CSV table of C-alpha atoms in Angstrom, one decimal:
chain,number,residue,atom,x,y,z
F,7,MET,CA,144.7,87.6,46.6
F,8,VAL,CA,140.9,86.9,47.3
F,9,THR,CA,142.4,83.8,49.2
F,10,ASN,CA,144.4,86.1,52.0
F,11,ALA,CA,141.4,88.1,52.1
F,12,TYR,CA,139.3,88.9,55.7
F,13,GLY,CA,136.3,90.4,53.8
F,14,LYS,CA,135.6,88.9,50.4
F,15,PRO,CA,134.1,91.1,48.2
F,16,GLU,CA,130.2,88.8,48.1
F,17,PHE,CA,130.6,89.3,52.2
F,18,ALA,CA,130.6,93.3,50.7
F,19,ASP,CA,126.6,93.0,49.0
F,20,ALA,CA,125.5,90.4,51.1
F,21,LEU,CA,125.7,93.0,54.0
F,22,GLY,CA,125.2,96.4,51.9
F,23,VAL,CA,129.1,98.6,52.1
F,24,SER,CA,130.2,97.7,48.8
F,25,GLY,CA,132.6,100.3,47.7
F,26,GLN,CA,132.8,101.0,51.3
F,27,CYS,CA,135.7,99.8,52.1
F,28,LEU,CA,137.5,101.7,54.8
F,29,LEU,CA,134.4,100.8,56.9
F,30,CYS,CA,136.5,97.6,57.6
F,31,HIS,CA,140.0,99.1,56.1
F,32,THR,CA,142.3,101.6,56.5
F,33,SER,CA,142.5,102.1,53.0
F,34,PRO,CA,141.1,102.1,49.7
F,35,ASP,CA,142.3,99.8,48.2
F,36,GLY,CA,141.2,96.6,50.0
F,37,GLY,CA,144.2,94.8,51.0
F,38,SER,CA,144.5,91.8,53.8
F,39,ASP,CA,147.3,94.2,54.6
F,40,THR,CA,145.0,97.4,55.5
F,41,VAL,CA,141.8,95.5,57.8
F,42,LYS,CA,141.5,97.5,61.1
F,43,PRO,CA,142.0,95.1,63.9
F,44,ALA,CA,138.7,95.0,65.6
F,45,ALA,CA,137.4,93.7,61.7
F,46,LYS,CA,139.7,91.3,61.7
F,47,LYS,CA,138.6,89.9,65.3
F,48,ALA,CA,134.9,90.7,64.1
F,49,TYR,CA,135.5,88.3,61.1
F,50,ASP,CA,137.6,85.2,63.1
F,51,ASN,CA,134.6,85.1,65.2
F,52,GLY,CA,132.2,84.4,63.5
F,53,GLN,CA,132.6,85.7,59.5
F,54,ILE,CA,130.1,87.4,57.9
F,55,ASP,CA,127.7,87.2,60.9
F,56,GLY,CA,130.8,88.3,62.9
F,57,LEU,CA,132.2,91.3,60.2
F,58,ARG,CA,127.9,92.3,60.3
F,59,ASP,CA,127.8,92.7,64.3
F,60,PHE,CA,130.8,95.0,64.1
F,61,LEU,CA,129.5,97.1,61.3
F,62,ASN,CA,125.7,96.8,62.9
F,63,PRO,CA,126.7,96.7,66.8
F,64,PRO,CA,123.9,95.7,68.5
F,65,VAL,CA,122.6,98.4,71.1
F,66,PRO,CA,123.2,97.8,74.7
F,67,VAL,CA,120.0,97.5,76.2
F,68,THR,CA,119.7,99.2,79.0
F,69,ASP,CA,117.7,98.9,82.1
F,70,ALA,CA,114.9,102.2,83.0
F,71,ILE,CA,114.9,103.7,85.9
F,72,PRO,CA,111.0,103.3,87.6
F,73,ILE,CA,108.6,106.4,87.6
F,74,ILE,CA,106.0,106.7,90.4
F,75,SER,CA,103.0,108.2,88.8
F,76,PRO,CA,102.1,111.8,89.9
F,77,ILE,CA,99.3,111.5,92.9
F,78,ASN,CA,97.7,114.6,94.3
F,79,ASN,CA,99.4,116.6,96.4
F,80,GLU,CA,97.0,116.7,99.7
F,81,TRP,CA,95.5,113.7,101.0
F,82,ASN,CA,93.1,113.9,104.5
F,83,ALA,CA,92.9,110.5,107.5
F,84,GLN,CA,91.0,110.6,110.3
F,85,VAL,CA,92.0,108.4,113.0
F,86,GLY,CA,89.2,106.2,114.2
F,87,GLU,CA,88.1,106.4,109.9
F,88,VAL,CA,88.8,104.0,107.3
F,89,PRO,CA,92.4,103.7,107.1
F,90,LEU,CA,94.1,106.0,104.3
F,91,SER,CA,95.0,104.0,101.0
F,92,ILE,CA,97.6,106.6,98.6
F,93,PRO,CA,97.8,103.8,95.1
F,94,LEU,CA,101.2,104.7,93.6
F,95,ILE,CA,101.7,103.4,90.0
F,96,ILE,CA,105.2,102.4,88.7
F,97,ASN,CA,105.8,103.1,85.4
F,98,ASP,CA,108.8,101.0,83.8
F,99,GLU,CA,109.7,99.3,80.6
F,100,GLU,CA,110.5,96.3,81.9
F,101,LYS,CA,107.5,96.0,83.9
F,102,SER,CA,110.1,94.5,86.7
F,103,GLY,CA,109.1,93.6,90.2
F,104,PHE,CA,109.2,96.3,92.8
F,105,LEU,CA,109.5,97.7,96.6
F,106,ILE,CA,108.3,101.0,97.9
F,107,ASP,CA,110.7,103.1,100.1
F,108,LEU,CA,109.1,105.6,102.4
F,109,ILE,CA,112.2,108.0,102.8
F,110,GLY,CA,110.5,110.8,104.9
F,111,ALA,CA,108.0,111.6,107.1
F,112,THR,CA,107.7,115.2,108.5
F,113,PRO,CA,106.7,114.2,111.2
F,114,SER,CA,107.4,110.4,111.5
F,115,LEU,CA,104.9,108.4,112.1
F,116,VAL,CA,103.8,106.2,114.7
F,117,ALA,CA,106.0,102.6,113.5
F,118,LYS,CA,103.2,99.7,112.4
F,119,SER,CA,101.1,102.0,111.5
F,120,TYR,CA,101.6,102.3,108.4
F,121,SER,CA,102.2,99.2,105.6
F,122,PHE,CA,102.5,98.6,101.6
F,123,SER,CA,100.6,96.0,99.5
F,124,MET,CA,101.5,93.2,97.9
F,125,LEU,CA,102.6,94.6,94.1
F,126,TYR,CA,99.7,94.0,91.8
F,127,LEU,CA,98.5,95.2,88.5
F,128,GLU,CA,96.2,98.2,88.3
F,129,SER,CA,92.8,98.0,86.1
F,130,ALA,CA,92.8,100.5,84.2
F,131,LYS,CA,96.1,99.8,82.0
F,132,LYS,CA,97.5,97.2,83.6
F,133,ARG,CA,100.9,98.9,85.3
F,134,PRO,CA,102.4,98.3,88.0
F,135,THR,CA,100.9,99.4,91.6
F,136,ILE,CA,101.5,99.0,95.5
F,137,ASP,CA,99.4,100.8,98.1
F,138,PHE,CA,100.5,102.9,100.8
F,139,ARG,CA,98.4,101.9,104.1
F,140,TRP,CA,97.8,104.3,107.1
F,141,THR,CA,96.3,103.4,110.5
F,142,PRO,CA,96.2,106.5,112.6
F,143,SER,CA,96.1,106.3,115.7
F,144,ALA,CA,95.7,108.7,118.9
F,145,LYS,CA,99.1,108.7,119.3
F,146,GLN,CA,99.5,110.7,116.1
F,147,LYS,CA,100.0,114.1,116.2
F,148,ILE,CA,96.9,116.5,114.7
F,149,THR,CA,99.1,118.0,112.1
F,150,LYS,CA,99.8,118.4,108.4
F,151,TYR,CA,102.6,115.8,106.9
F,152,THR,CA,104.9,115.5,104.8
F,153,VAL,CA,106.1,112.1,103.2
F,154,THR,CA,108.6,110.8,100.5
F,155,PHE,CA,108.1,108.0,99.1
F,156,ARG,CA,110.4,105.9,95.9
F,157,ALA,CA,110.4,102.8,93.7
F,158,ASN,CA,113.1,100.5,94.1
F,159,GLU,CA,113.5,98.0,91.4
F,160,VAL,CA,116.2,95.2,91.7
F,161,ILE,CA,117.8,94.7,88.6
F,162,ASP,CA,118.7,91.0,87.2
F,163,ASN,CA,122.6,92.1,88.4
F,164,GLY,CA,121.4,92.2,91.9
F,165,SER,CA,121.9,95.8,92.1
F,166,LYS,CA,119.0,98.6,92.5
F,167,GLN,CA,117.6,101.2,91.1
F,168,PHE,CA,115.5,104.0,92.5
F,169,SER,CA,112.8,106.4,91.1
F,170,PRO,CA,112.7,110.0,91.8
F,171,PRO,CA,111.3,110.5,95.2
F,172,ILE,CA,107.5,111.6,95.1
F,173,LYS,CA,106.6,114.1,97.9
F,174,THR,CA,102.6,114.7,99.0
F,175,SER,CA,101.1,116.0,102.0
F,176,ILE,CA,98.9,114.4,104.4
F,177,TYR,CA,96.3,116.5,106.9
F,178,LEU,CA,95.4,114.2,110.2
F,179,TRP,CA,91.9,115.5,111.9
F,180,PRO,CA,91.4,114.2,115.1
F,181,ALA,CA,88.3,111.2,116.1
F,182,ARG,CA,84.9,112.0,115.6
F,183,THR,CA,82.3,110.9,118.0
F,184,VAL,CA,78.8,111.8,116.3
F,185,SER,CA,76.1,109.2,115.7
F,186,SER,CA,77.1,109.3,111.8
F,187,LYS,CA,79.7,107.7,112.1
F,188,ASN,CA,78.2,103.9,112.0
F,189,VAL,CA,76.1,105.4,108.4
F,190,ILE,CA,78.8,107.4,106.7
F,191,SER,CA,82.7,106.2,106.9
F,192,GLN,CA,84.1,108.7,104.5
F,193,PHE,CA,83.9,112.3,103.5
F,194,ILE,CA,86.6,113.1,100.8
F,195,ILE,CA,87.4,116.9,98.5
F,196,ASN,CA,88.5,115.8,95.4
F,197,ASN,CA,89.3,119.3,93.9
F,198,ALA,CA,88.6,122.4,94.8
F,199,ASN,CA,88.6,125.0,92.0
F,200,TRP,CA,88.4,129.3,92.3
F,201,ALA,CA,86.7,130.9,88.6
F,202,THR,CA,85.1,133.3,87.3
F,203,ASN,CA,83.7,134.0,91.5
F,204,LYS,CA,82.8,130.8,92.0
F,205,LEU,CA,84.4,129.0,94.2
F,206,THR,CA,83.3,124.3,93.3
F,207,LEU,CA,84.9,121.8,95.8
F,208,ASN,CA,84.1,118.1,94.4
F,209,GLY,CA,84.2,115.0,96.4
F,210,ASN,CA,82.3,111.9,97.6
F,211,ILE,CA,81.2,110.4,100.6
F,212,THR,CA,81.7,106.7,100.7
F,213,PHE,CA,78.5,104.1,103.0
F,214,LYS,CA,79.5,101.7,105.2
F,215,LYS,CA,78.9,98.1,104.2
F,216,THR,CA,77.0,97.7,107.2
F,217,ALA,CA,74.0,101.1,107.3
F,218,SER,CA,71.0,100.3,105.8
F,219,ALA,CA,69.3,101.3,103.4
F,220,VAL,CA,66.8,103.7,105.7
F,221,ALA,CA,70.0,105.1,107.2
F,222,ARG,CA,71.8,106.4,104.4
F,223,THR,CA,68.4,108.6,102.9
F,224,ASN,CA,68.1,109.5,106.0
F,225,ALA,CA,72.3,111.0,106.1
F,226,LEU,CA,71.8,112.0,102.4
F,227,LYS,CA,68.6,114.7,103.5
F,228,ASN,CA,70.4,116.0,106.5
F,229,LEU,CA,74.2,115.6,104.5
F,230,ARG,CA,75.2,119.7,105.3
F,231,LEU,CA,78.8,121.0,104.4
F,232,SER,CA,80.1,124.0,106.2
F,233,LEU,CA,83.8,125.8,105.1
F,234,LYS,CA,86.4,127.2,106.6
F,235,SER,CA,89.4,128.9,106.2
F,236,ASN,CA,93.0,127.8,107.3
F,237,ASN,CA,92.5,130.4,110.1
F,238,GLY,CA,89.2,129.4,110.8
F,239,VAL,CA,87.0,131.4,109.5
F,240,ALA,CA,84.1,130.5,107.8
F,241,VAL,CA,83.3,130.9,104.3
F,242,GLY,CA,80.0,131.3,102.3
F,243,SER,CA,77.2,129.8,104.1
F,244,LEU,CA,76.3,126.1,104.7
F,245,ALA,CA,75.3,123.8,101.8
F,246,ILE,CA,73.2,120.8,101.8
F,247,LEU,CA,74.9,118.3,99.0
F,248,LYS,CA,73.4,116.2,97.1
F,249,PRO,CA,75.6,112.9,96.3
F,250,ASN,CA,74.5,111.0,93.3
F,251,THR,CA,74.2,106.9,93.6
F,252,GLN,CA,77.7,106.7,93.8
F,253,GLY,CA,78.7,109.1,96.1
F,254,VAL,CA,80.7,111.3,94.2
F,255,TRP,CA,78.9,114.7,94.7
F,256,THR,CA,79.9,118.9,93.7
F,257,SER,CA,79.3,122.0,95.8
F,258,THR,CA,79.1,125.7,94.4
F,259,PHE,CA,80.2,129.2,96.5
F,260,THR,CA,79.9,132.9,94.9
F,261,LEU,CA,82.4,134.1,96.3
F,262,ASN,CA,84.7,136.9,94.8
F,263,ASN,CA,88.3,138.0,95.2
F,264,THR,CA,88.4,139.1,98.5
F,265,GLN,CA,86.7,135.8,99.5
F,266,VAL,CA,87.8,133.0,98.2
F,267,PRO,CA,90.1,131.2,101.1
F,268,CYS,CA,93.5,130.3,99.5
F,269,PHE,CA,93.3,127.1,101.6
F,270,VAL,CA,89.3,125.4,102.6
F,271,LYS,CA,88.9,122.7,105.2
F,272,ALA,CA,85.0,121.0,104.8
F,273,GLU,CA,83.6,119.6,107.4
F,274,TYR,CA,80.8,117.3,108.0
F,275,GLU,CA,79.0,115.8,111.3
F,276,LYS,CA,82.7,115.8,112.4
F,277,LEU,CA,84.4,114.0,109.3
F,278,ASN,CA,86.9,116.3,108.1
F,279,ALA,CA,89.0,117.2,105.1
F,280,ALA,CA,91.1,120.0,103.3
F,281,ARG,CA,92.4,121.4,99.7
F,282,THR,CA,94.1,124.3,98.6
F,283,VAL,CA,92.0,126.2,96.3
F,284,ASN,CA,93.4,126.0,92.7
F,285,HIS,CA,93.5,128.9,90.5
F,286,ALA,CA,92.5,131.2,94.0
F,287,PRO,CA,93.1,135.3,93.2
F,288,THR,CA,96.0,136.7,94.8
F,289,LEU,CA,94.2,138.5,98.0
F,290,CYS,CA,92.7,134.7,98.8
F,291,LYS,CA,92.0,135.1,102.4
F,292,LYS,CA,94.9,132.7,104.6
């Protein structure tokens, strides 16, 4: 009898499953005594809506783990200069709240010499970002530091989800004492590439806000760059840098595959930066 059936024919039509009795019944006759227990429960809990959920169960919402976007493999910091700032951009589907953990530093960083900014939205794509800021002191060892970060997301049920760790290197340089420290605050190499017997470096400089226009002009007239390999061997000759109005510069050295360094150290007026040379040949200088 229709009055005793759990799945009325019009229900099957409304749900688009006409003729597919086995979705709710254990046999094709569709009788009330063959209704699957789960289908009966779904019907009792909401009739056609319950059956719709039974036939098309909602996909459970899962909270994706956060991911920290890739960052540069190498950074430079100098005692007494502008603090190092590394923006850590977090990719997360839910755009939840986060913390960043420093889960490892070798050698260890001096307590209170580093901090993390408040969470903010990175301007280009409005992605959540937290800056790692480090102000090295004279107590820090002048060496290469390896630091590892992890994003920490607290989800609705109070538990935590962690991103895969991301690691980078920071080269620390001693404080400078020359007078030009009052003009230029940062000297940065963004990348170093070798190809077809040319070593090309790209970077930028940042002037101190207190530097006058005359002081800036004079500094640019004598902005000479010297390069060394990791062992301190001079690379090429002195180069005069010519930054554009935004402080961006490019310098190219003609070197064959036995002259190019694997790792380059650059210096301007005791401001230092280092960078591994991309695509360096097998015979590069160590």
